[in-house]
Coordinates of C-alpha atoms and ligand atoms in Angstrom, one line a residue:
X587 CA -43.7 2.9 31.8
X588 CA -46.8 0.0 32.7
X589 CA -47.0 -3.3 30.8
X590 CA -50.3 -5.5 31.4
X591 CA -49.4 -9.1 30.6
X592 CA -52.3 -11.9 31.2
X593 CA -49.7 -13.8 34.0
X594 CA -52.7 -16.5 34.5
X595 CA -51.4 -20.3 34.5
X596 CA -47.5 -18.8 34.3
X597 CA -45.1 -19.5 36.4
X598 CA -43.6 -16.6 38.5
X599 CA -40.6 -16.7 40.8
X600 CA -41.1 -14.0 43.4
X601 CA -37.7 -13.7 44.8
X602 CA -37.6 -11.6 48.8
X603 CA -37.7 -11.9 52.2
X604 CA -41.7 -12.7 53.5
X605 CA -42.7 -9.5 54.9
X606 CA -41.5 -7.6 52.0
X607 CA -43.0 -10.1 49.1
X608 CA -46.2 -10.8 51.1
X609 CA -48.0 -8.8 49.1
X610 CA -46.0 -8.5 45.6
X611 CA -47.1 -12.9 46.1
X612 CA -50.4 -12.0 46.6
X613 CA -51.1 -9.8 43.8
X614 CA -49.8 -11.9 41.7
X615 CA -51.6 -14.8 42.9
X616 CA -54.5 -12.1 42.5
X617 CA -53.3 -12.0 38.4
X618 CA -53.3 -16.3 37.8
X619 CA -50.2 -16.5 38.1
X620 CA -48.9 -19.8 39.6
X621 CA -45.9 -18.3 42.1
X622 CA -42.6 -19.8 43.3
X623 CA -41.0 -18.0 46.3
X624 CA -37.0 -17.8 46.9
X625 CA -36.8 -15.4 49.7
X626 CA -33.0 -15.3 50.3
X627 CA -30.5 -15.0 47.7
X628 CA -28.2 -17.8 48.7
X629 CA -31.6 -19.7 47.3
X630 CA -31.1 -22.0 50.5
X631 CA -35.0 -20.8 51.6
X632 CA -37.3 -21.6 49.4
X633 CA -41.0 -23.6 49.5
X634 CA -40.6 -26.3 47.4
X635 CA -39.1 -27.1 44.2
X636 CA -38.3 -23.8 42.2
X637 CA -39.3 -24.1 38.0
X638 CA -36.4 -24.6 35.8
X639 CA -37.2 -21.7 33.9
X640 CA -40.3 -19.2 35.1
X641 CA -41.8 -17.0 32.4
X642 CA -40.9 -14.0 34.8
X643 CA -38.9 -13.6 38.1
X644 CA -40.4 -10.7 40.4
X645 CA -38.2 -9.4 42.4
X646 CA -39.1 -7.1 45.4
X647 CA -36.8 -4.4 47.0
X648 CA -36.1 -6.2 50.7
X649 CA -32.6 -4.2 51.0
X650 CA -30.8 -7.5 51.2
X651 CA -27.3 -7.5 49.1
X652 CA -26.5 -10.7 47.0
X653 CA -29.6 -10.5 44.6
X654 CA -27.6 -9.4 42.1
X655 CA -26.0 -12.2 40.8
X656 CA -29.6 -14.1 40.5
X657 CA -31.1 -11.5 38.7
X658 CA -27.7 -10.6 36.7
X659 CA -28.6 -14.5 35.9
X660 CA -31.8 -14.0 34.7
X661 CA -30.5 -11.0 32.0
X662 CA -27.6 -13.8 30.4
X663 CA -30.8 -16.3 30.3
X664 CA -33.5 -14.1 29.3
X665 CA -35.7 -14.6 31.8
X666 CA -37.4 -10.7 32.3
X667 CA -37.3 -9.6 35.7
X668 CA -39.8 -7.1 36.9
X669 CA -39.0 -4.9 40.1
X670 CA -41.7 -4.8 42.8
X671 CA -41.7 -2.9 45.8
X672 CA -41.8 -4.2 49.6
X673 CA -44.5 -4.4 51.1
X674 CA -45.8 -1.5 53.1
X675 CA -44.5 -1.2 57.4
X676 CA -46.0 -3.6 59.4
X677 CA -47.9 -1.8 62.3
X678 CA -48.9 1.5 61.0
X679 CA -51.9 3.7 60.0
X680 CA -51.9 5.8 56.6
X681 CA -55.5 8.1 56.6
X682 CA -56.1 8.0 53.0
X683 CA -58.5 11.0 51.3
X684 CA -60.0 8.5 48.3
X685 CA -61.6 11.8 47.1
X686 CA -64.9 12.1 45.7
X687 CA -65.8 8.4 44.3
X688 CA -64.0 8.2 41.1
X689 CA -60.5 6.3 41.4
X690 CA -59.3 8.4 38.6
X691 CA -59.4 11.4 41.4
X692 CA -57.4 9.1 43.5
X693 CA -53.8 10.6 44.0
X694 CA -50.8 8.7 43.6
X695 CA -50.0 8.6 46.9
X696 CA -52.8 7.4 47.5
X697 CA -53.0 4.4 45.0
X698 CA -49.5 3.2 46.6
X699 CA -50.8 3.4 49.9
X700 CA -53.8 1.0 49.1
X701 CA -51.4 -1.0 46.7
X702 CA -49.1 -1.5 49.8
X703 CA -52.0 -2.7 52.8
X704 CA -52.8 -5.5 54.2
X705 CA -55.6 -4.5 55.4
X706 CA -58.3 -1.6 54.1
X707 CA -61.3 0.6 56.1
X708 CA -63.4 2.3 53.8
X709 CA -65.9 4.3 54.1
X710 CA -69.8 4.7 51.0
X711 CA -68.0 7.2 49.7
X712 CA -64.4 6.2 49.2
X713 CA -64.2 4.7 45.6
X714 CA -64.6 1.2 47.0
X715 CA -66.0 -0.9 44.1
X716 CA -62.6 -0.7 42.6
X717 CA -60.7 -1.4 45.6
X718 CA -60.0 -5.2 43.9
X719 CA -58.2 -3.9 41.7
X720 CA -56.2 -1.3 43.2
X721 CA -55.5 -3.5 46.3
X722 CA -54.9 -7.2 47.1
X723 CA -55.1 -6.2 50.7
X724 CA -58.6 -6.8 53.5
X725 CA -61.5 -4.9 52.8
X726 CA -63.3 -3.9 55.2
X727 CA -67.0 -1.9 55.1
X728 CA -67.2 0.3 58.3
X729 CA -69.6 2.5 55.3
X730 CA -71.5 5.5 57.1
X731 CA -74.6 6.6 54.9
X732 CA -77.1 9.3 56.8
X733 CA -78.2 7.9 59.2
X734 CA -76.4 4.3 59.2
X735 CA -73.4 4.0 60.8
X736 CA -72.7 -0.4 61.1
X737 CA -69.6 0.6 62.8
X738 CA -69.5 3.6 65.3
X739 CA -66.6 6.3 65.3
X740 CA -65.0 4.9 68.1
X741 CA -65.8 1.2 66.9
X742 CA -64.0 2.3 64.1
X743 CA -60.5 3.7 65.9
X744 CA -60.2 0.6 67.5
X745 CA -60.4 -1.9 65.1
X746 CA -57.9 0.4 63.0
X747 CA -55.7 0.5 65.6
X748 CA -56.2 -2.9 66.9
X749 CA -54.7 -3.7 62.8
X750 CA -52.1 -1.6 63.4
X751 CA -50.9 -3.0 66.8
X752 CA -51.5 -6.8 65.6
X753 CA -48.8 -5.6 63.1
X754 CA -50.6 -5.0 59.5
X755 CA -50.3 -1.9 57.3
X756 CA -53.6 -0.4 57.9
X757 CA -55.2 2.0 55.5
X758 CA -58.1 4.1 56.5
X759 CA -59.7 5.0 53.3
X760 CA -62.1 8.0 53.7
X761 CA -63.9 9.9 51.1
X762 CA -62.9 13.3 49.7
X763 CA -60.0 14.7 51.9
X764 CA -60.0 12.9 55.6
X765 CA -59.7 16.8 57.4
X766 CA -62.6 18.1 55.5
X767 CA -65.8 16.8 57.8
X768 CA -64.3 13.7 57.6
X769 CA -63.4 13.2 61.7
X770 CA -59.4 12.2 60.0
X771 CA -58.2 14.2 63.0
X772 CA -59.9 12.2 65.8
X773 CA -58.8 9.0 64.2
X774 CA -55.3 10.5 64.4
X775 CA -55.4 11.8 67.8
X776 CA -56.7 7.7 68.6
X777 CA -53.4 6.1 66.9
X778 CA -51.2 8.3 68.7
X779 CA -52.8 8.0 72.0
X780 CA -52.1 4.6 71.3
X781 CA -48.8 5.1 70.2
X782 CA -49.3 4.0 66.7
X783 CA -47.7 5.8 63.4
X784 CA -49.9 7.4 61.4
X785 CA -50.2 9.9 58.8
X786 CA -52.1 11.4 55.9
X787 CA -52.7 11.8 52.8
X788 CA -54.7 14.1 51.4
X789 CA -57.5 13.7 48.9
X790 CA -59.6 15.6 46.4
X791 CA -62.7 17.3 48.8
X792 CA -66.2 17.1 46.7
X793 CA -66.7 20.8 48.3
X794 CA -64.7 21.7 45.2
X795 CA -64.9 19.0 42.9
X796 CA -68.5 17.8 43.1
X797 CA -69.6 22.0 41.9
X798 CA -66.7 21.4 39.4
X799 CA -68.1 18.2 37.6
X800 CA -71.5 20.5 37.1
X801 CA -69.1 23.0 36.0
X802 CA -69.0 25.6 38.8
X803 CA -66.0 26.7 39.5
X804 CA -66.1 27.6 43.4
X805 CA -63.7 30.9 42.7
X806 CA -63.9 32.9 40.0
X807 CA -62.5 36.4 39.4
X808 CA -64.7 39.1 39.4
X809 CA -67.6 36.9 39.9
X810 CA -66.0 35.4 44.0
X811 CA -63.3 35.5 45.6
X812 CA -63.6 33.3 48.5
X813 CA -65.4 30.2 49.1
X814 CA -66.4 29.0 52.7
X815 CA -68.1 25.4 53.3
X816 CA -70.6 24.3 55.9
X817 CA -71.9 20.8 57.1
X818 CA -75.1 20.8 57.0
X819 CA -74.8 17.7 59.4
X820 CA -77.5 19.4 61.9
X821 CA -79.7 21.9 61.6
X822 CA -78.8 24.9 62.6
X823 CA -78.7 27.1 66.1
X824 CA -79.5 30.0 67.1
X825 CA -75.8 31.1 67.2
X826 CA -75.6 29.3 63.8
X827 CA -78.2 31.7 62.5
X828 CA -75.9 34.5 63.5
X829 CA -73.2 33.3 61.6
X830 CA -75.6 33.0 58.5
X831 CA -75.6 36.9 58.0
X832 CA -72.3 36.5 58.7
X833 CA -71.5 34.8 55.8
X834 CA -74.0 36.2 53.4
X835 CA -72.4 39.6 54.0
X836 CA -68.8 38.1 53.1
X837 CA -70.5 37.7 49.2
X838 CA -68.4 34.7 48.3
X839 CA -69.2 31.6 47.4
X840 CA -71.3 29.1 50.0
X841 CA -70.6 25.1 50.0
X842 CA -72.6 23.1 52.1
X843 CA -71.7 19.0 52.3
X844 CA -74.4 17.4 54.3
X845 CA -77.3 19.5 53.1
X846 CA -79.9 17.3 51.8
X847 CA -81.9 16.8 55.3
X848 CA -81.5 20.3 56.7
X849 CA -81.7 22.3 53.1
X850 CA -85.0 24.4 54.5
X851 CA -83.4 25.6 57.9
X852 CA -80.7 26.5 55.6
X853 CA -82.3 28.3 52.7
X854 CA -85.2 29.8 55.1
X855 CA -81.9 31.3 57.6
X856 CA -80.1 32.7 54.6
X857 CA -83.5 34.4 53.4
X858 CA -84.1 35.5 56.9
X859 CA -80.1 36.8 56.8
X860 CA -81.1 39.0 54.1
X861 CA -80.2 37.2 50.8
X862 CA -81.8 37.9 47.3
X863 CA -84.4 35.4 47.1
X864 CA -82.6 35.2 43.5
X865 CA -79.3 34.4 44.4
X866 CA -78.6 31.1 42.2
X867 CA -77.9 28.0 43.7
X868 CA -77.6 24.7 42.5
X869 CA -77.9 21.2 44.2
X870 CA -75.5 18.2 43.0
X871 CA -75.9 14.7 43.7
X872 CA -73.7 12.2 43.5
X873 CA -70.7 13.7 41.6
X874 CA -68.3 11.1 39.3
X875 CA -71.0 8.9 39.6
X876 CA -73.7 7.1 38.1
X877 CA -76.7 9.1 38.2
X878 CA -75.0 12.5 38.7
X879 CA -77.5 15.4 38.1
X880 CA -77.3 18.8 39.0
X881 CA -80.5 20.9 39.9
X882 CA -80.1 24.9 39.3
X883 CA -82.5 27.2 40.9
X884 CA -82.8 30.1 42.8
X885 CA -82.4 30.4 47.1
X886 CA -85.9 31.5 47.1
X887 CA -87.4 28.5 45.5
X888 CA -84.6 25.8 46.1
X889 CA -86.6 23.8 48.1
X890 CA -89.4 23.4 46.0
X891 CA -86.7 22.7 43.3
X892 CA -84.6 20.2 45.1
X893 CA -88.0 18.7 46.5
X894 CA -86.4 15.1 45.2
X895 CA -82.3 15.6 45.5
X896 CA -81.0 13.0 48.3
X897 CA -77.7 12.1 49.9
X898 CA -74.9 12.7 48.5
X899 CA -74.9 15.8 47.4
X900 CA -73.3 19.2 47.8
X901 CA -75.3 22.4 48.1
X902 CA -73.5 25.8 45.9
X903 CA -74.5 29.1 46.0
X904 CA -73.6 32.3 44.9
X905 CA -73.3 34.1 41.5
X906 CA -70.5 31.2 40.4
X907 CA -73.4 28.9 39.6
X908 CA -74.1 31.7 36.6
X909 CA -70.9 30.6 35.4
X910 CA -71.2 26.6 34.9
X911 CA -74.5 27.9 32.7
X912 CA -72.8 30.8 30.7
X913 CA -69.8 28.3 30.1
X914 CA -72.5 25.8 29.0
X915 CA -73.9 28.4 26.7
X916 CA -70.7 29.3 25.4
X917 CA -70.0 25.4 24.7
X918 CA -72.9 25.0 22.7
X919 CA -72.7 28.4 20.5
X920 CA -69.3 27.0 19.6
X921 CA -70.5 24.1 18.4
X922 CA -73.1 25.4 16.7
X923 CA -70.4 27.8 15.2
X924 CA -68.5 24.4 14.5
X925 CA -71.4 23.0 13.0
X926 CA -72.2 25.6 10.8
X927 CA -68.7 25.9 9.2
X928 CA -68.5 22.6 8.6
X929 CA -71.8 22.5 6.6
X930 CA -70.7 25.7 4.8
X931 CA -66.9 24.2 4.1
X932 CA -68.7 21.0 2.7
X933 CA -71.1 22.9 0.4
Ligands
LIG1381 N1 -64.2 14.0 53.6 C1 -65.1 14.6 52.5 C2 -66.5 14.9 52.9 C3 -67.6 14.0 54.4 S1 -68.8 14.7 54.5 C4 -64.9 14.9 51.2 O1 -63.8 15.5 51.5 O2 -65.5 15.1 50.3 C5 -70.0 13.7 53.4 C6 -70.8 15.0 52.3 O3 -69.4 15.2 51.6 C7 -72.0 14.3 51.7 O4 -73.3 14.3 52.8 C8 -72.1 15.2 50.5 O5 -72.7 16.5 50.8 C9 -70.5 15.7 50.0 N2 -70.4 14.3 49.2 C10 -69.1 13.0 49.3 N3 -68.5 12.9 47.9 C11 -69.8 13.1 47.3 C12 -69.8 13.2 45.8 N4 -69.2 12.2 45.2 N5 -71.4 13.9 45.5 C13 -71.6 14.6 46.0 N6 -71.7 15.1 47.8 C14 -70.1 14.0 47.9

């Protein structure tokens, strides 16, 4: 159960060791509470006077024995007790997949990791606008945008490792899934090399979720039983042109990330490799964000149709693009039938 209470100006007693309670204290302060601290159950270690009767006791699970008596007293005297998780372990790194850009598509593990972090290094494709509501951590933008890298990859790795070595619980928040064109493997390697404990929380990749936002399933029974995800980051080399020929021959869905800058080479390459000019194609820009837009067309004419499309966008090439259209038509037909039925009943 989750309960939201207005705590502004309310006296809250946060109990638990300093290390375990450090983030709960920040959370309650951020919620506007007047925070008091009791760091050991003996009651000997507290900063300043304690409130006579706090509005709430926030009991951080710090693993120390002896809190029971205090909590019992609260129960007897009718002071509500909220259980709070201990702060994240110090000196470790968690690589978190942030999904395609909406907090709705964060995993439960991602939300917990953000809550428990002391510092978050985030990318522009992660749902960063909502971070202050999810975490009291220090937020650092190491945002990568096409052609604009304020912090280099090795710079990011250094920052992350340094923060962990300084004893912080570090979250590295990335767009989508950390292991899909996210350089997650390199960041894990940098931590391992520095002897810093590191774990990875998978995220919802844009390769699947952004087409879904446009109603396009990457596989569909009897339409496509495989999908291949490509990076369009760099123009295709001759070797990759050979790959494209193979790819076209597979007959599955092709999903391209970072493909806006190299759209011409891709569509021309697939045509040269023998793919039909009327193969359905979609460009979905800014999935799950304000201004989400889908452009549907065909391989042969997409270069013109998508002339004003911009990053971030996911490209989809394959028959599955038609499924979105068919479903839309179907939904429209159903809605029309319902309207008809309603007007008949009303008459
Ligand atoms: N690790 C990420 C991909 C990083 S590469 C993942 O799994 O999703 C960055 C590319 O992802 C962008 O250029 C774009 O092609 C795609 N992308 C990520 N989020 C997107 C969004 N909300 N809308 C459209 N494309 C997105």
